[in-house]
Short mmCIF file of C-alpha atoms in Angstrom, two decimals:
data_model
loop_
_atom_site.label_atom_id
_atom_site.label_comp_id
_atom_site.label_asym_id
_atom_site.label_seq_id
_atom_site.Cartn_x
_atom_site.Cartn_y
_atom_site.Cartn_z
CA LYS A 1 -212.00 -30.69 83.71
CA PRO A 2 -210.78 -29.91 87.25
CA GLY A 3 -210.70 -33.00 89.45
CA GLU A 4 -211.03 -35.41 86.64
CA HIS A 5 -207.61 -36.95 87.02
CA LYS A 6 -207.60 -37.49 90.78
CA HIS A 7 -205.97 -40.68 92.09
CA SER A 8 -206.71 -42.20 95.48
CA LYS A 9 -203.03 -41.96 96.39
CA GLU A 10 -200.10 -40.29 94.68
CA PRO A 11 -197.16 -42.66 94.21
CA SER A 12 -194.85 -40.48 96.42
CA SER A 13 -197.37 -40.72 99.39
CA LEU A 14 -197.37 -44.50 99.44
CA PRO A 15 -194.99 -46.52 101.74
CA CYS A 16 -191.68 -47.02 100.03
CA MET A 17 -190.67 -50.26 98.31
CA HIS A 18 -187.75 -51.95 100.00
CA LEU A 19 -184.80 -53.24 97.83
CA ALA A 20 -181.86 -55.10 99.40
CA VAL A 21 -178.50 -55.93 97.82
CA VAL A 22 -175.20 -57.39 99.14
CA ALA A 23 -171.94 -55.96 97.70
CA CYS A 24 -168.43 -57.33 98.44
CA GLY A 25 -165.19 -57.32 96.52
CA ASP A 26 -165.37 -55.75 93.15
CA ARG A 27 -169.18 -55.40 92.94
CA LEU A 28 -169.40 -51.62 93.63
CA GLU A 29 -170.02 -50.53 89.99
CA GLU A 30 -172.40 -53.41 89.27
CA THR A 31 -174.44 -52.48 92.38
CA LEU A 32 -174.63 -48.80 91.46
CA ILE A 33 -175.83 -49.63 87.89
CA MET A 34 -178.55 -51.92 89.35
CA LEU A 35 -179.69 -49.19 91.68
CA LYS A 36 -179.61 -46.72 88.76
CA SER A 37 -181.93 -48.96 86.68
CA ALA A 38 -184.24 -49.09 89.68
CA VAL A 39 -184.47 -45.39 90.10
CA LEU A 40 -184.71 -44.68 86.37
CA PHE A 41 -187.97 -46.50 85.94
CA SER A 42 -189.82 -46.90 89.24
CA ASN A 43 -192.74 -44.75 90.22
CA ARG A 44 -193.05 -45.11 93.99
CA ARG A 45 -190.31 -44.09 96.42
CA LEU A 46 -187.61 -46.67 97.03
CA CYS A 47 -185.70 -47.66 100.20
CA PHE A 48 -182.35 -49.19 99.46
CA HIS A 49 -180.77 -51.56 101.97
CA ILE A 50 -177.11 -51.95 100.92
CA PHE A 51 -175.04 -54.53 102.79
CA ALA A 52 -171.33 -53.84 102.00
CA GLU A 53 -167.83 -54.38 103.22
CA ASP A 54 -166.58 -51.44 105.26
CA SER A 55 -164.16 -50.42 102.56
CA LEU A 56 -166.99 -49.87 100.05
CA LYS A 57 -169.20 -47.71 102.26
CA PRO A 58 -167.56 -44.27 101.54
CA GLU A 59 -167.52 -44.96 97.84
CA PHE A 60 -171.30 -45.85 97.86
CA GLU A 61 -172.07 -42.70 99.75
CA LYS A 62 -169.97 -40.55 97.42
CA LYS A 63 -171.48 -41.97 94.27
CA LEU A 64 -175.06 -41.88 95.38
CA LYS A 65 -174.77 -38.24 96.53
CA ASP A 66 -173.41 -37.32 93.02
CA TRP A 67 -176.71 -38.33 91.42
CA PRO A 68 -178.93 -35.40 90.41
CA SER A 69 -181.56 -34.24 93.00
CA SER A 70 -184.37 -35.12 90.64
CA TYR A 71 -183.42 -38.72 91.17
CA THR A 72 -182.07 -38.71 94.74
CA LYS A 73 -185.35 -37.49 95.96
CA LYS A 74 -186.93 -40.72 94.67
CA PHE A 75 -185.04 -42.93 97.22
CA GLU A 76 -183.45 -43.16 100.65
CA TYR A 77 -180.71 -45.57 101.60
CA ASN A 78 -179.00 -47.23 104.51
CA ILE A 79 -175.56 -49.01 104.30
CA TYR A 80 -175.00 -51.92 106.75
CA PRO A 81 -171.94 -53.90 107.61
CA ILE A 82 -171.83 -57.59 106.76
CA THR A 83 -173.02 -59.57 109.77
CA PHE A 84 -174.22 -63.15 110.53
CA SER A 85 -176.35 -63.70 113.61
CA VAL A 86 -175.76 -67.46 114.02
CA GLY A 87 -172.91 -69.89 113.46
CA ASN A 88 -169.43 -69.05 112.21
CA ALA A 89 -169.20 -65.64 110.51
CA GLN A 90 -166.09 -66.58 108.46
CA GLU A 91 -167.68 -69.76 107.31
CA TRP A 92 -170.86 -67.90 106.16
CA LYS A 93 -168.72 -65.18 104.45
CA LYS A 94 -166.86 -67.70 102.36
CA LEU A 95 -169.93 -69.66 101.36
CA PHE A 96 -170.16 -69.53 97.54
CA LYS A 97 -169.35 -65.94 96.50
CA PRO A 98 -168.03 -63.46 99.10
CA CYS A 99 -170.91 -62.33 101.44
CA ALA A 100 -173.63 -63.82 99.32
CA ALA A 101 -175.01 -65.73 102.41
CA GLN A 102 -175.90 -62.33 103.99
CA ARG A 103 -179.23 -62.52 102.19
CA LEU A 104 -180.24 -65.43 104.40
CA PHE A 105 -180.07 -63.15 107.40
CA LEU A 106 -182.29 -60.24 106.09
CA PRO A 107 -185.36 -61.32 108.09
CA VAL A 108 -183.31 -61.20 111.22
CA ILE A 109 -181.52 -57.93 110.57
CA LEU A 110 -184.25 -55.82 109.10
CA LYS A 111 -186.78 -56.43 111.91
CA ASP A 112 -188.83 -53.28 111.09
CA VAL A 113 -189.24 -54.08 107.37
CA ASP A 114 -192.37 -55.95 106.43
CA SER A 115 -191.59 -56.86 102.74
CA LEU A 116 -188.50 -56.72 100.64
CA LEU A 117 -187.17 -57.44 97.23
CA TYR A 118 -183.64 -58.92 97.34
CA VAL A 119 -181.57 -58.85 94.13
CA ASP A 120 -178.01 -59.87 93.24
CA THR A 121 -175.71 -57.12 92.18
CA ASP A 122 -175.73 -58.34 88.52
CA VAL A 123 -179.48 -57.54 87.99
CA LEU A 124 -180.99 -54.80 85.84
CA PHE A 125 -184.54 -53.58 86.09
CA LEU A 126 -186.14 -53.05 82.62
CA ARG A 127 -189.51 -51.92 84.04
CA PRO A 128 -190.63 -50.34 87.41
CA ILE A 129 -190.07 -52.25 90.61
CA ASP A 130 -193.67 -51.40 91.30
CA ASP A 131 -194.70 -54.18 88.99
CA ILE A 132 -192.88 -57.01 90.82
CA TRP A 133 -193.80 -55.46 94.12
CA HIS A 134 -197.51 -56.09 93.18
CA ILE A 135 -196.85 -59.79 93.21
CA LEU A 136 -196.74 -59.56 97.10
CA LYS A 137 -200.54 -59.12 96.90
CA GLU A 138 -200.85 -62.41 94.94
CA PHE A 139 -199.35 -64.47 97.78
CA ASN A 140 -201.84 -66.86 99.31
CA SER A 141 -202.06 -67.26 103.10
CA THR A 142 -199.07 -69.64 103.35
CA GLN A 143 -196.63 -68.03 100.83
CA LEU A 144 -193.86 -65.91 102.23
CA ALA A 145 -191.30 -65.69 99.41
CA ALA A 146 -191.24 -65.70 95.58
CA MET A 147 -188.57 -66.85 93.18
CA ALA A 148 -188.22 -67.93 89.51
CA PRO A 149 -187.30 -71.52 88.42
CA GLU A 150 -183.56 -72.15 87.95
CA HIS A 151 -184.39 -73.62 84.58
CA GLU A 152 -187.33 -74.12 82.30
CA ILE A 153 -186.24 -77.53 80.89
CA PRO A 154 -185.44 -80.32 83.43
CA LYS A 155 -183.22 -82.33 81.04
CA ILE A 156 -180.76 -79.38 80.81
CA GLY A 157 -181.31 -77.91 84.27
CA TRP A 158 -178.43 -77.98 86.73
CA TYR A 159 -180.36 -79.23 89.80
CA SER A 160 -182.22 -81.91 87.95
CA ARG A 161 -178.92 -83.34 86.63
CA PHE A 162 -176.35 -82.72 89.29
CA ALA A 163 -177.85 -81.83 92.76
CA ARG A 164 -176.95 -84.05 95.68
CA HIS A 165 -179.37 -82.40 98.04
CA PRO A 166 -183.15 -81.85 98.07
CA TYR A 167 -184.34 -78.87 95.93
CA TYR A 168 -187.59 -77.21 95.09
CA GLY A 169 -189.84 -78.61 92.30
CA THR A 170 -188.46 -80.15 89.15
CA THR A 171 -185.63 -77.73 88.33
CA GLY A 172 -184.92 -75.86 91.60
CA VAL A 173 -185.29 -72.12 92.04
CA ASN A 174 -182.86 -69.24 91.41
CA SER A 175 -182.33 -66.86 94.28
CA GLY A 176 -180.91 -63.90 92.29
CA VAL A 177 -184.29 -62.14 92.46
CA MET A 178 -186.23 -62.93 95.69
CA LEU A 179 -189.42 -61.26 96.88
CA MET A 180 -189.96 -61.74 100.60
CA ASN A 181 -192.62 -61.09 103.17
CA LEU A 182 -190.21 -60.74 106.14
CA THR A 183 -192.93 -60.62 108.72
CA ARG A 184 -194.32 -64.00 107.64
CA ILE A 185 -190.79 -65.48 107.48
CA ARG A 186 -190.14 -64.28 111.09
CA ASN A 187 -193.47 -65.75 112.30
CA THR A 188 -193.29 -69.12 110.62
CA GLN A 189 -192.25 -72.49 112.02
CA PHE A 190 -190.48 -74.33 109.10
CA LYS A 191 -190.55 -78.08 108.50
CA ASN A 192 -187.07 -79.47 108.13
CA SER A 193 -185.01 -82.73 107.97
CA MET A 194 -183.41 -82.36 111.38
CA ILE A 195 -186.10 -82.37 114.08
CA PRO A 196 -189.81 -83.40 113.81
CA SER A 197 -191.13 -80.10 115.12
CA GLY A 198 -190.77 -76.83 113.26
CA LEU A 199 -187.92 -74.38 113.65
CA THR A 200 -187.85 -70.61 113.11
CA TRP A 201 -185.94 -69.23 110.20
CA GLU A 202 -182.96 -68.17 112.41
CA GLU A 203 -182.91 -71.44 114.35
CA MET A 204 -182.85 -73.46 111.14
CA LEU A 205 -180.09 -71.78 109.12
CA TYR A 206 -176.84 -72.98 110.78
CA PRO A 207 -177.95 -76.65 111.55
CA LEU A 208 -179.21 -76.86 107.97
CA TYR A 209 -175.88 -75.58 106.60
CA GLN A 210 -173.93 -78.04 108.81
CA LYS A 211 -176.09 -80.94 107.61
CA TYR A 212 -175.71 -80.25 103.91
CA LYS A 213 -172.46 -78.23 103.56
CA ASN A 214 -170.58 -81.11 101.89
CA TYR A 215 -173.30 -81.45 99.19
CA ILE A 216 -174.00 -77.87 98.19
CA THR A 217 -172.43 -76.14 95.20
CA TRP A 218 -174.24 -72.85 94.95
CA GLY A 219 -174.12 -71.85 98.63
CA ASP A 220 -177.02 -69.91 99.94
CA GLN A 221 -179.22 -70.60 96.89
CA ASP A 222 -178.91 -74.40 97.64
CA LEU A 223 -179.93 -73.80 101.21
CA LEU A 224 -183.06 -71.84 100.05
CA ASN A 225 -183.86 -74.75 97.71
CA ILE A 226 -183.59 -77.21 100.61
CA ILE A 227 -185.80 -75.00 102.82
CA PHE A 228 -188.52 -74.78 100.15
CA TYR A 229 -188.23 -78.41 99.27
CA PHE A 230 -189.50 -79.15 102.88
CA ASN A 231 -191.93 -76.20 102.78
CA PRO A 232 -193.20 -76.02 99.20
CA GLU A 233 -196.43 -74.30 100.33
CA CYS A 234 -194.38 -71.26 101.45
CA LEU A 235 -193.11 -70.40 97.94
CA TYR A 236 -194.72 -68.41 95.16
CA VAL A 237 -193.04 -69.13 91.81
CA PHE A 238 -192.93 -66.24 89.39
CA PRO A 239 -192.26 -66.64 85.67
CA CYS A 240 -188.77 -66.49 84.02
CA GLN A 241 -189.11 -62.95 82.62
CA TRP A 242 -188.65 -61.68 86.17
CA ASN A 243 -185.24 -63.34 86.43
CA TYR A 244 -183.97 -63.62 82.78
CA ARG A 245 -180.45 -65.23 82.56
CA PRO A 246 -178.12 -66.27 79.77
CA ASP A 247 -179.48 -69.83 80.18
CA HIS A 248 -182.81 -68.59 78.79
CA CYS A 249 -181.33 -67.85 75.37
CA MET A 250 -177.88 -69.53 74.97
CA TYR A 251 -179.54 -72.98 74.40
CA GLY A 252 -182.24 -71.59 72.17
CA SER A 253 -185.07 -69.39 73.46
CA ASN A 254 -186.78 -71.24 76.43
CA CYS A 255 -188.48 -68.35 78.34
CA LYS A 256 -191.98 -68.12 76.86
CA GLY A 257 -192.97 -65.21 79.16
CA ALA A 258 -190.07 -63.13 77.82
CA GLU A 259 -191.05 -63.95 74.25
CA GLU A 260 -194.59 -62.74 74.92
CA GLU A 261 -193.96 -59.80 77.30
CA GLY A 262 -190.26 -59.02 77.02
CA VAL A 263 -187.67 -59.30 79.77
CA SER A 264 -188.72 -57.54 83.07
CA ILE A 265 -185.56 -58.10 85.10
CA LEU A 266 -182.27 -59.04 83.48
CA HIS A 267 -179.86 -61.15 85.54
CA GLY A 268 -176.39 -61.18 84.02
CA ASN A 269 -174.94 -64.08 85.99
CA ARG A 270 -171.75 -65.88 84.86
CA GLY A 271 -170.01 -62.44 84.62
CA VAL A 272 -171.61 -61.70 81.16
CA TYR A 273 -171.61 -57.91 81.66
CA HIS A 274 -167.81 -58.01 81.73
CA ASP A 275 -166.78 -60.36 78.97
CA ASP A 276 -167.80 -60.96 75.33
CA LYS A 277 -169.63 -64.24 75.68
CA GLN A 278 -173.14 -62.69 75.70
CA PRO A 279 -172.91 -59.27 73.95
CA THR A 280 -176.68 -58.69 74.33
CA PHE A 281 -176.41 -58.69 78.15
CA LYS A 282 -173.28 -56.55 77.99
CA ALA A 283 -174.96 -53.99 75.71
CA LEU A 284 -177.78 -53.42 78.13
CA TYR A 285 -175.42 -53.04 81.07
CA GLU A 286 -173.15 -50.55 79.21
CA VAL A 287 -176.05 -48.42 77.88
CA ILE A 288 -177.62 -48.03 81.41
CA ARG A 289 -174.13 -47.44 82.91
CA ASP A 290 -173.36 -44.70 80.32
CA PHE A 291 -176.83 -43.00 80.33
CA PRO A 292 -176.47 -39.39 81.64
CA PHE A 293 -179.29 -39.00 84.19
CA GLU A 294 -180.91 -35.83 82.92
CA ASP A 295 -180.90 -36.72 79.24
CA ASN A 296 -183.78 -37.92 77.04
CA LEU A 297 -184.43 -41.66 77.66
CA PHE A 298 -185.10 -42.46 74.00
CA GLN A 299 -182.24 -40.44 72.60
CA SER A 300 -179.53 -41.42 75.10
CA LEU A 301 -180.67 -44.86 76.19
CA TYR A 302 -183.02 -46.58 73.74
CA TYR A 303 -181.43 -45.52 70.44
CA PRO A 304 -177.87 -46.47 71.53
CA LEU A 305 -179.26 -49.77 72.75
CA GLN A 306 -180.90 -50.54 69.38
CA SER A 307 -177.65 -49.60 67.64
CA LYS A 308 -175.53 -51.87 70.00
CA PHE A 309 -178.05 -54.72 69.40
CA LEU A 310 -177.40 -54.66 65.71
CA ASP A 311 -173.86 -55.86 66.44
CA THR A 312 -175.16 -58.86 68.36
CA VAL A 313 -177.67 -60.40 65.91
CA HIS A 314 -175.16 -63.16 64.99
CA THR A 315 -175.17 -64.45 68.63
CA LEU A 316 -177.56 -66.83 70.23
CA CYS A 317 -179.18 -64.26 72.49
CA GLY A 318 -178.91 -61.49 69.94
CA ARG A 319 -181.17 -63.37 67.43
CA ILE A 320 -184.20 -62.32 69.64
CA PRO A 321 -183.65 -58.63 70.25
CA GLN A 322 -187.34 -57.98 70.72
CA VAL A 323 -187.17 -60.14 73.93
CA PHE A 324 -184.70 -57.69 75.38
CA LEU A 325 -186.24 -54.43 74.00
CA LYS A 326 -189.93 -54.89 74.26
CA GLN A 327 -190.40 -54.16 78.00
CA ILE A 328 -187.83 -51.39 78.23
CA GLU A 329 -189.41 -49.60 75.25
CA LYS A 330 -192.85 -49.90 76.91
CA THR A 331 -191.44 -48.63 80.20
CA MET A 332 -189.70 -45.67 78.61
CA LYS A 333 -192.87 -44.67 76.75
CA LYS A 334 -194.78 -44.67 80.12
CA VAL A 335 -192.02 -42.58 81.78
CA TYR A 336 -192.09 -40.13 78.92
CA GLU A 337 -195.90 -39.89 78.92
CA ASN A 338 -195.94 -39.37 82.74
CA ARG A 339 -193.41 -36.55 82.51
CA VAL A 340 -195.32 -34.85 79.64
CA ILE A 341 -198.66 -35.10 81.65
CA VAL A 342 -196.94 -33.78 84.78
CA TYR A 343 -195.33 -30.89 82.79
CA LEU A 344 -198.60 -30.00 81.06
CA GLY A 345 -200.50 -30.26 84.37
CA ALA A 346 -198.03 -27.90 86.09
CA ASN A 347 -198.42 -25.35 83.31
CA HIS A 348 -202.13 -25.63 82.83
CA ARG A 349 -204.39 -22.84 84.10
CA TYR A 350 -208.14 -23.26 84.46
#
């Protein structure tokens, strides 16, 4: 009946979801595949904030403009140079991987952005960003960022065995997928180990780095762990299926959330998209990379994925294909149903 399917707000009319990534060196392709996975499955409009070396900017612009208009209308983007507002820029740039420390400065640079999802270049979305964006509404009054644990099992976790600095909780947190309320970060005075009174985010970064630089291994992620060790009430911890890494399956399956719901966000750290150590991660990367935008999702994405997974069943992560396939199958069904409903609605006459 006319009017029966009215929604309070159409997804396109809602404010966009902000996604930030930092790309340096040889990370151009990885970043584009990550952005592609975001656009393929998300419902609401996206705003991409791409921080890149100057040499990569023309290539990003060229590639993004080549995408079909049915997809480019789902997002807008800005490309920013790599900049550090406090301390020694060269020192920050070389911290851990090239430019990775840029993420620490997002609250300072993106002054007009209220909330943001930051991801590493080696991340793939297997469901709409809308779903992790909703977690912002679950923050209590003191929480201003969300991350997943670095490990599920303390006795084999890196921080619990090797860290020489303070870290959050029993296993530390992984910063490859980080949801942030930037407004709260900018307005908070953070407890720290340097002065008794609180410091703002920007005031704290360089002194904190100077204090702990001889003890940190994982660069900016270690600094975030130190910050949230002193300010645990500021962090919301989301489950491992939102930041699923090789560690979750290479020592046996240890991410219960992924076993129940499937992987929501895949994080192929350790370079696994580009070698043969974890063929399941590589299979997902290659299938999304090779998917022709306008093709049928099941025919050109899901079926090739199933077929590639058959070749990985002898591997540690390949023994649990349902963990990798469950969420992406569910997401594609929704995308397909939405398109059919839109198509039927457009052609329906009362």
